[in-house]
Tab-separated table of C-alpha atoms and ligand atoms in Angstrom:
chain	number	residue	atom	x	y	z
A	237	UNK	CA	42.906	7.550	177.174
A	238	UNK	CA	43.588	4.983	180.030
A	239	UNK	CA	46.952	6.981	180.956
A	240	UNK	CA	45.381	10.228	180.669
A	241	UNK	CA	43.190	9.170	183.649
A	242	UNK	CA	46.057	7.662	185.318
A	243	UNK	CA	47.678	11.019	185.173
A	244	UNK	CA	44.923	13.089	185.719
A	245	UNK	CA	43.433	10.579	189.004
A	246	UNK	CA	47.230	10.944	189.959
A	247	UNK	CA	48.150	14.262	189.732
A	248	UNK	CA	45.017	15.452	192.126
A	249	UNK	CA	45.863	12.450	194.546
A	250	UNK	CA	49.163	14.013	194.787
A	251	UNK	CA	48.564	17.443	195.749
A	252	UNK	CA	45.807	16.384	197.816
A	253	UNK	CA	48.045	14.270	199.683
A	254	UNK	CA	51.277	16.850	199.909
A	255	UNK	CA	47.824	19.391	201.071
A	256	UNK	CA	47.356	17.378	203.595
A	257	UNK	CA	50.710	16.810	205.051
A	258	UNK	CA	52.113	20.349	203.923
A	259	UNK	CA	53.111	21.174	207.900
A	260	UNK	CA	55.365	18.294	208.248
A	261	UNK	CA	59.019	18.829	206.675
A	262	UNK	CA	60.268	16.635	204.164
A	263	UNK	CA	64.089	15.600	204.048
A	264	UNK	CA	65.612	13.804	200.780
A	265	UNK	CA	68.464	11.859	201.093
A	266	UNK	CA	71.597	11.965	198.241
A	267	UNK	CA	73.907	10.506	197.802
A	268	UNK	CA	76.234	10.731	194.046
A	269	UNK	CA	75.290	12.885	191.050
A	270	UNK	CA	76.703	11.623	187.912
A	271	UNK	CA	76.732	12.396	184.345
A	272	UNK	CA	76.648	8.682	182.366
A	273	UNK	CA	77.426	9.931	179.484
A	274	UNK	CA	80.900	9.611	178.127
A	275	UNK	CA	82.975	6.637	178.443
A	276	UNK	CA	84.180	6.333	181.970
A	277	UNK	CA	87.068	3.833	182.990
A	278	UNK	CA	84.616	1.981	184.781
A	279	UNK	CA	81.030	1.997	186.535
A	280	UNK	CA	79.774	1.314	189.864
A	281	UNK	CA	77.501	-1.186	190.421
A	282	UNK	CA	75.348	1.110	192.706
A	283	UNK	CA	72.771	3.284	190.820
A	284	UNK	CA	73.560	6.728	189.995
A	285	UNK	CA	71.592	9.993	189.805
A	286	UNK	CA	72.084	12.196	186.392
A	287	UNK	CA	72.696	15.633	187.131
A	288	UNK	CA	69.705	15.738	184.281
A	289	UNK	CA	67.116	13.488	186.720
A	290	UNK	CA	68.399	15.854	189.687
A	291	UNK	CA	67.540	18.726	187.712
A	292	UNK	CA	64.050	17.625	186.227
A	293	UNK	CA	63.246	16.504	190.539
A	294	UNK	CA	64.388	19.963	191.837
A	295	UNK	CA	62.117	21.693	188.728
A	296	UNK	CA	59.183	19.569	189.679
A	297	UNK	CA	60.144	20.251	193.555
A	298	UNK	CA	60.480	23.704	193.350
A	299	UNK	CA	56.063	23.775	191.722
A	300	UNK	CA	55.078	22.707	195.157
A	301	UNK	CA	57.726	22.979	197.714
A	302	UNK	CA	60.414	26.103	199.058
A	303	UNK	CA	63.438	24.842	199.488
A	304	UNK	CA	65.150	25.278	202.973
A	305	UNK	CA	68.545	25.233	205.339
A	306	UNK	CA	68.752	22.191	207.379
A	307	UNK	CA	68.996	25.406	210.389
A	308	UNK	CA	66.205	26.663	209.356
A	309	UNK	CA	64.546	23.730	209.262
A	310	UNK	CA	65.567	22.592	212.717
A	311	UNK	CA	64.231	26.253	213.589
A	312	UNK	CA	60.508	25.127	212.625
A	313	UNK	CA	60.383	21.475	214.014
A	314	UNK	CA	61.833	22.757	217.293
A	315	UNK	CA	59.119	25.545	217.394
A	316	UNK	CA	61.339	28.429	217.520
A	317	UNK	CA	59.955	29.876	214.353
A	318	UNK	CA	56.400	29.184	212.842
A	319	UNK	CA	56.885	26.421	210.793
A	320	UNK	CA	56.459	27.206	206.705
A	321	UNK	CA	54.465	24.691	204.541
A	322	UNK	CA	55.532	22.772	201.831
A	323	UNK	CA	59.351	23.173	203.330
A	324	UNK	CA	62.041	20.860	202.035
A	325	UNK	CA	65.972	19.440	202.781
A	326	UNK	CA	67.759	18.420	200.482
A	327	UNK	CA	70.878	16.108	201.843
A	328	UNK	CA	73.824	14.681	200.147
A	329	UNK	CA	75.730	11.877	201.965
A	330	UNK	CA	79.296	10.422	201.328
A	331	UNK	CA	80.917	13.859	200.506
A	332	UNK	CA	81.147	13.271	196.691
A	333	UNK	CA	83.552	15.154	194.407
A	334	UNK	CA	81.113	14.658	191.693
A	335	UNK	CA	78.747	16.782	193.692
A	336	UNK	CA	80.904	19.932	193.315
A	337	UNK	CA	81.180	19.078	189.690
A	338	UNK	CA	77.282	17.932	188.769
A	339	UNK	CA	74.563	18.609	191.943
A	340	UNK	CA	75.968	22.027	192.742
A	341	UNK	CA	75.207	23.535	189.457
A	342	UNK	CA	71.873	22.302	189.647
A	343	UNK	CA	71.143	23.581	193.468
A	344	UNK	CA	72.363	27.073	192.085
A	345	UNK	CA	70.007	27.423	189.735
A	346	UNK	CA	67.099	26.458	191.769
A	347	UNK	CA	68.718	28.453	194.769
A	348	UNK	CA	68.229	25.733	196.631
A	349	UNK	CA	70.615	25.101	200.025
A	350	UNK	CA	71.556	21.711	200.820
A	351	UNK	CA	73.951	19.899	203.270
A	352	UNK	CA	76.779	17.473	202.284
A	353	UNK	CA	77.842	15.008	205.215
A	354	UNK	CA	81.718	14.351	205.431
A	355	UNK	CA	83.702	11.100	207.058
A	356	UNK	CA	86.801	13.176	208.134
A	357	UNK	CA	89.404	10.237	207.716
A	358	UNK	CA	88.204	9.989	203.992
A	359	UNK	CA	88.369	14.035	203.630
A	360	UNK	CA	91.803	13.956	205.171
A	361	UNK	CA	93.379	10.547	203.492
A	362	UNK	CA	91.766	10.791	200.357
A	363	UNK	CA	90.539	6.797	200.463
A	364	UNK	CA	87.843	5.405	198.938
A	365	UNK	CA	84.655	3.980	201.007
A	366	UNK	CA	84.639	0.157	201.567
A	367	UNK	CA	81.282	-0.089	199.261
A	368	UNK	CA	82.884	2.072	196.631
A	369	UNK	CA	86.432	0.000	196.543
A	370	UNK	CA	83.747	-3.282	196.529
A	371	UNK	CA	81.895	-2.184	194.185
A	372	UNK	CA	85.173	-1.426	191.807
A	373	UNK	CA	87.165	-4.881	192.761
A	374	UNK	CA	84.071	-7.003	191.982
A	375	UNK	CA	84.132	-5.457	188.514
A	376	UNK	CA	87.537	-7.449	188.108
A	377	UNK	CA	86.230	-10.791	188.901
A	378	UNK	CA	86.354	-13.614	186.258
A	379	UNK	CA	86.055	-17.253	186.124
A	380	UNK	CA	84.059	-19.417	188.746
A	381	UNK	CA	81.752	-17.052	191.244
A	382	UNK	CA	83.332	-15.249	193.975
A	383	UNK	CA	81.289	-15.985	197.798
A	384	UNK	CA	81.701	-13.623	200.694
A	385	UNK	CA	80.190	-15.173	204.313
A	386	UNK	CA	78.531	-11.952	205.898
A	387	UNK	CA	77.751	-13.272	208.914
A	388	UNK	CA	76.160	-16.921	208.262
A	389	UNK	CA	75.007	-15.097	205.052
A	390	UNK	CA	76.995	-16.098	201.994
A	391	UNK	CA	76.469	-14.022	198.755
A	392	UNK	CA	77.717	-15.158	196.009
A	393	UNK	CA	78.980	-13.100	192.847
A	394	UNK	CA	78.516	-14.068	189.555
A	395	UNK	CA	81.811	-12.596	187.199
A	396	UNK	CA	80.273	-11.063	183.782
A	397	UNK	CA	76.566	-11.179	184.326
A	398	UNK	CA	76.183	-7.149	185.745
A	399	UNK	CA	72.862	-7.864	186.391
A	400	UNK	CA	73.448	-10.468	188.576
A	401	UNK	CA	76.298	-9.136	189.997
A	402	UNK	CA	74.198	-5.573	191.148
A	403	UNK	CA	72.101	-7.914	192.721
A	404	UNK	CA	74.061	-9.313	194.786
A	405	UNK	CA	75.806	-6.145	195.479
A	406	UNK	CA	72.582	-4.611	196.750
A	407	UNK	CA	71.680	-7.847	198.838
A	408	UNK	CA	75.556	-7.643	200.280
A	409	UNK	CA	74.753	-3.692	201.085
A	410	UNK	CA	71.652	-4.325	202.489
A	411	UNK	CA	72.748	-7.677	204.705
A	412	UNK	CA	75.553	-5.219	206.301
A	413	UNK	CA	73.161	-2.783	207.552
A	414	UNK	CA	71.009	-5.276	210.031
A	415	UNK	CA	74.433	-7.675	210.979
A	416	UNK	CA	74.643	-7.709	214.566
A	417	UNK	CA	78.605	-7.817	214.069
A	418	UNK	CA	80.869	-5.104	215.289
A	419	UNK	CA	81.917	-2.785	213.228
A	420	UNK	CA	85.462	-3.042	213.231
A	421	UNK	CA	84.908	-6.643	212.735
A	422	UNK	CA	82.712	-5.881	209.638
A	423	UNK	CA	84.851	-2.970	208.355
A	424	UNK	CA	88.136	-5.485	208.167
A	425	UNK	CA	86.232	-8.652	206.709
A	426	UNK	CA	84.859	-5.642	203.556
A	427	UNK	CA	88.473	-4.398	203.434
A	428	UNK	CA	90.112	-7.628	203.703
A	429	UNK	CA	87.791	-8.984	200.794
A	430	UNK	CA	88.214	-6.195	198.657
A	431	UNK	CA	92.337	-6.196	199.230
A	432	UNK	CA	92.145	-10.166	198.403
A	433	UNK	CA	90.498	-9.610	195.240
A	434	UNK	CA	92.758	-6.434	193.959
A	435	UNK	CA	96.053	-8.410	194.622
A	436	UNK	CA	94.859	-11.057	192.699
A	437	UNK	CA	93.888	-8.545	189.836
A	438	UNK	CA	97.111	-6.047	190.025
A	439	UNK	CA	93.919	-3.035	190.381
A	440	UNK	CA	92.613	-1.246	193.194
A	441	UNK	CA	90.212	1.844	193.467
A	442	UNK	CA	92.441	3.265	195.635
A	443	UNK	CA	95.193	3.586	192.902
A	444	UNK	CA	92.927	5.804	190.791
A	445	UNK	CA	90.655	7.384	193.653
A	446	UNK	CA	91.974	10.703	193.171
A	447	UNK	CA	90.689	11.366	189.557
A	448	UNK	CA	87.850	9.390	189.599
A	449	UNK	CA	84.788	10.421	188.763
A	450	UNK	CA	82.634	8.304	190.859
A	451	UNK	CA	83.990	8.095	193.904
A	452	UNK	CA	86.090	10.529	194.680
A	453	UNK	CA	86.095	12.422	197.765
A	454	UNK	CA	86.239	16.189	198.300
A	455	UNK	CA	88.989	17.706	199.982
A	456	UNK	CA	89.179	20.331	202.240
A	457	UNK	CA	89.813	23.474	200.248
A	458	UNK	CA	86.924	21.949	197.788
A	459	UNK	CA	84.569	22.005	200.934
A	460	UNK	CA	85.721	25.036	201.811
A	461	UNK	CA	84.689	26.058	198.851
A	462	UNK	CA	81.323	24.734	198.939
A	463	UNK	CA	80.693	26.109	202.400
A	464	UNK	CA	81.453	29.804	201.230
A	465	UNK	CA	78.992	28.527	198.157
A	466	UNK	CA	76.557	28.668	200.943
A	467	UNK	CA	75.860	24.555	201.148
A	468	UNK	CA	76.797	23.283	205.075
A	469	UNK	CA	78.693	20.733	205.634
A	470	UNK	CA	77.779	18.229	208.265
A	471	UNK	CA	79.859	15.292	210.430
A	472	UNK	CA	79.284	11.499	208.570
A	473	UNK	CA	81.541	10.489	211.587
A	474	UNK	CA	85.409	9.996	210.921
A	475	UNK	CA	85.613	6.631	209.320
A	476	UNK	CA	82.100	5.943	208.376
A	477	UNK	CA	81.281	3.847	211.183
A	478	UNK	CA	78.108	2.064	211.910
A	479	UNK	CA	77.448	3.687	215.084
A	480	UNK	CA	75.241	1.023	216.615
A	481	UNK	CA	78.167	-1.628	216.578
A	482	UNK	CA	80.864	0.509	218.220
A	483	UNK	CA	81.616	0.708	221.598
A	484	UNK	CA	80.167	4.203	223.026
A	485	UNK	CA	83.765	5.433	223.923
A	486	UNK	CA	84.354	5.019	219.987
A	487	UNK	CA	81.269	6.382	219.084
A	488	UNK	CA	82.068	9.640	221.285
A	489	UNK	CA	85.702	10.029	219.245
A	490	UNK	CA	83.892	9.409	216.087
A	491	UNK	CA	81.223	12.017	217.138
A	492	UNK	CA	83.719	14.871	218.690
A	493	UNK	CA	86.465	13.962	216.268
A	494	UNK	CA	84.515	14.349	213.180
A	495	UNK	CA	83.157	17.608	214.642
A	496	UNK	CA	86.198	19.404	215.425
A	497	UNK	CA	88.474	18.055	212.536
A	498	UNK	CA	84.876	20.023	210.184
A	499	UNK	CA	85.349	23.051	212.911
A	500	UNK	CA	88.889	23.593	212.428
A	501	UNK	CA	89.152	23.146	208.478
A	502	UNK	CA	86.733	25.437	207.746
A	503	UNK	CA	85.912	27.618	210.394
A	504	UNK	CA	82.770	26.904	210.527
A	505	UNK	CA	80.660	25.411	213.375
A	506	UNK	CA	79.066	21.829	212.583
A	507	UNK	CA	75.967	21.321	213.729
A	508	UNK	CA	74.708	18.596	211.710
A	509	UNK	CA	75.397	14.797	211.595
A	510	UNK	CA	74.344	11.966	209.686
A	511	UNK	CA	74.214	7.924	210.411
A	512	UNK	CA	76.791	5.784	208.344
A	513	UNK	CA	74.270	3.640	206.722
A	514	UNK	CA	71.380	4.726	209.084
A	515	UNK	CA	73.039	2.949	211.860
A	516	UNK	CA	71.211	4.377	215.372
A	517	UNK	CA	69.887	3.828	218.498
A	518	UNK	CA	68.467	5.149	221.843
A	519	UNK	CA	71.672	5.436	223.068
A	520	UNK	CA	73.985	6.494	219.692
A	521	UNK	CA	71.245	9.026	219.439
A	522	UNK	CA	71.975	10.810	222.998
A	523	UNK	CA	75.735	10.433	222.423
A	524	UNK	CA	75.212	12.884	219.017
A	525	UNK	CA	73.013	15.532	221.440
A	526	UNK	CA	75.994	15.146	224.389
A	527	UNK	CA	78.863	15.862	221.233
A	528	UNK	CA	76.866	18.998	220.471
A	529	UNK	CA	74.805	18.512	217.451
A	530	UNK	CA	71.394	20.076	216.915
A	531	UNK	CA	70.108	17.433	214.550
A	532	UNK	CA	70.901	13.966	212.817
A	533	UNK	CA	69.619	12.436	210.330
A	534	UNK	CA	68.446	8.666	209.984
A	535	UNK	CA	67.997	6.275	206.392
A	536	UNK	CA	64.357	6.013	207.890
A	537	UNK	CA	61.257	6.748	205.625
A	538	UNK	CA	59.257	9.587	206.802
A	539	UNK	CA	57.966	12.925	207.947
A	540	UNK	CA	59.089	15.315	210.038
A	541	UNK	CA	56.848	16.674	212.989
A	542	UNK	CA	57.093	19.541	214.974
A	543	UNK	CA	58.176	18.373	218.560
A	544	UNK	CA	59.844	15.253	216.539
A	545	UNK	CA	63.279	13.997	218.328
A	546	UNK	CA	65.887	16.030	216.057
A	547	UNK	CA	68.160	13.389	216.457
A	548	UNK	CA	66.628	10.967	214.613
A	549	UNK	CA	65.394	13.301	211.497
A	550	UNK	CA	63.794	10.761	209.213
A	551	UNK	CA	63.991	11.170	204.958
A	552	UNK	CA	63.446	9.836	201.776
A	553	UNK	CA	65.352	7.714	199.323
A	554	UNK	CA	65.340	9.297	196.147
A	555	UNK	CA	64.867	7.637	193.216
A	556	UNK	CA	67.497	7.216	190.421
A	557	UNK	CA	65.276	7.791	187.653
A	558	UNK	CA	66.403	5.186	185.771
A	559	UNK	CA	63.025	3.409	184.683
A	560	UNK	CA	62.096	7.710	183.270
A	561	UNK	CA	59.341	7.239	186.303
A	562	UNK	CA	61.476	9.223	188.299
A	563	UNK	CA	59.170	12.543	189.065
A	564	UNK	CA	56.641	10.143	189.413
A	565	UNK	CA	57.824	7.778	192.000
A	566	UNK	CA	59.418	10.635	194.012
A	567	UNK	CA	55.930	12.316	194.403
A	568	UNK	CA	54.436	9.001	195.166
A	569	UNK	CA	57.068	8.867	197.726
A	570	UNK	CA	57.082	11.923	199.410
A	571	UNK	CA	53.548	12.669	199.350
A	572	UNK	CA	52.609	10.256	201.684
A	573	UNK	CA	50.864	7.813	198.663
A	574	UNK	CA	53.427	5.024	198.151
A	575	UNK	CA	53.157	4.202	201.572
A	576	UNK	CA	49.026	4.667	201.783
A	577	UNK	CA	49.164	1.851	199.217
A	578	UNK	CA	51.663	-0.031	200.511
A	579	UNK	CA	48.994	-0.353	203.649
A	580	UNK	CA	45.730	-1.068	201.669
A	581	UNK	CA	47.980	-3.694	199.851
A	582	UNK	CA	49.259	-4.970	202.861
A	583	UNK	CA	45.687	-4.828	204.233
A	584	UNK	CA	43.942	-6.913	201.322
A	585	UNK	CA	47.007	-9.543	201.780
A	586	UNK	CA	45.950	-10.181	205.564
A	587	UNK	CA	42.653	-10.535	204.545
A	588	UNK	CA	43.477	-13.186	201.966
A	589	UNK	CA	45.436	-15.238	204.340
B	241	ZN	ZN1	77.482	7.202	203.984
């Protein structure tokens, strides 16, 4: 009886709260869809969305909210259409092979568009991301605990306890996004680690990145592909840089680079850009608008307003569904309740102290 309240309370919470905020434009952020099942070589440490969870979101989704281009999208928060309520993005970052294989199934059958962001170095050399070849050399460890120094910050890896060792992952992932340490310095201390640890193993990701499932990277006749499929495809810079750590002359090759290497492999323009691991600032942000982009998108939770600063779109995590409270925690999330909470909890907490 007690849930059946909870649900009931809940369900008219949440469309009173997506009622409420129904003009403001809702981005979700993607990254791999994967189907666990089977018996894969291997698997990454980093949570992964089922192509089931995706489709059981973008059921649910499709109740309440129409399902938009990122252009037309840009269209309403710029004013030059009226805007259309209950409008959402859907955004896949990384460039994924698994998404040709398990999301764009999905997105057909819901006719819903979505954009995939591309780092052109990756598309073009076919080499895994620093967090994915991590992630797999990690996995090798054994013996006595493995420690990384990420700048003053040591994290330590325990071999043969997952658990602990996703922890730690996620705590490494999350250090690397507020370091105040150039990228290039950052990029060849993650390399340099992961390298270390496959030479002492015999194994790298790279050796295997072309058929694997996880972390593969689409090519350009895939993209092509996907971009006559109707999906765009977007500018993740060239090497997945952190933009904020860069010196602006790099950041303006990784910018224009990115754009025309997407331009001249498939003919298309490329209009959209993303933030390697929502790194951005004042000035990154101007640098996108001078390279020619109409909008980029940010790791920051949010809405989107009309007359918002398209540079800096902001969008939701989604959930990985793993605790089956998916649905739930994604409407929590994007209608505006998880955070309301989070600020009467916060509220009561000041009050105690
Ligand atoms: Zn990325």
């Amino acid at each position: 009886m007690k849930i059946f309240y909870k649900s009931f309370i809940n369900f008219f919470l949440v469309k009173f709260f997506l009622l409420r905020d129904r003009y403001k434009i809702i981005f979700l952020m993607f990254h791999g869809v994967m189907d666990l099942k089977g018996s894969p070589a291997w698997q990454p440490l980093r949570p992964q969305l089922s192509p089931t969870t995706l489709d059981e979101y973008l059921r649910i989704l499709s109740r309440y909210f129409s399902f938009v281009t990122i252009d037309h999208a840009l269209e309403m928060l710029t004013g030059k259409v009226p805007l259309q309520p209950y409008s959402i993005v859907l955004t896949f970052d990384d460039g994924l092979r698994n998404f040709k294989e398990h999301a764009l199934p999905v997105l057909e059958k819901y006719k819903a568009p979505a954009t995939v962001y591309v780092a052109t170095n990756h598309v073009e050399q076919q080499i895994p991301f620093w967090f994915d070849r991590l992630d797999y050399a990690l996995q090798l460890l054994d013996g006595e605990p493995y420690s990384v120094n990420i700048g003053n910050e040591i994290i330590t890896f325990v071999p043969g306890d997952r658990e602990a060792l996703a922890k730690a992952y996620k705590q490494m992932r999350y250090s690397i996004k507020k370091k105040q340490i150039s990228d290039e310095e950052m990029q060849d201390l993650l390399y340099s680690t992961a390298t270390l640890i496959e030479k002492k193993y015999g194994r790298s990701l790279k050796d295997i990145i072309a058929s694997d499932p996880w972390c593969g990277i689409m090519n350009w006749s895939e993209l092509k592909e996907l971009a006559a499929a109707g999906i765009t495809v977007g500018s993740h810079t060239v090497n997945h840089c952190r933009l904020a750590f860069v010196t602006p002359e790099k950041a303006e090759q990784e910018l224009q680079n990115s754009k025309r290497a997407i331009e001249e492999n498939l003919g298309l323009a490329c209009n959209h850009f993303c933030y390697p691991i929502g790194s951005c600032n004042g000035q990154v942000a101007d640098l996108v608008r001078e390279a020619g982009y109409q909008s980029a998108v940010t790791t920051k939770y949010g809405f989107n307003r009309i007359g918002d600063d398209p540079m800096k779109l902001c969008r939701f995590h989604v959930p990985y569904g793993t605790d089956g409270e998916g649905v739930e925690t994604l409407l929590y999330r994007i209608s505006g309740l998880e955070a309301f909470f989070s600020k009467i909890k916060r509220f009561f907490i000041w009050k105690k102290s």
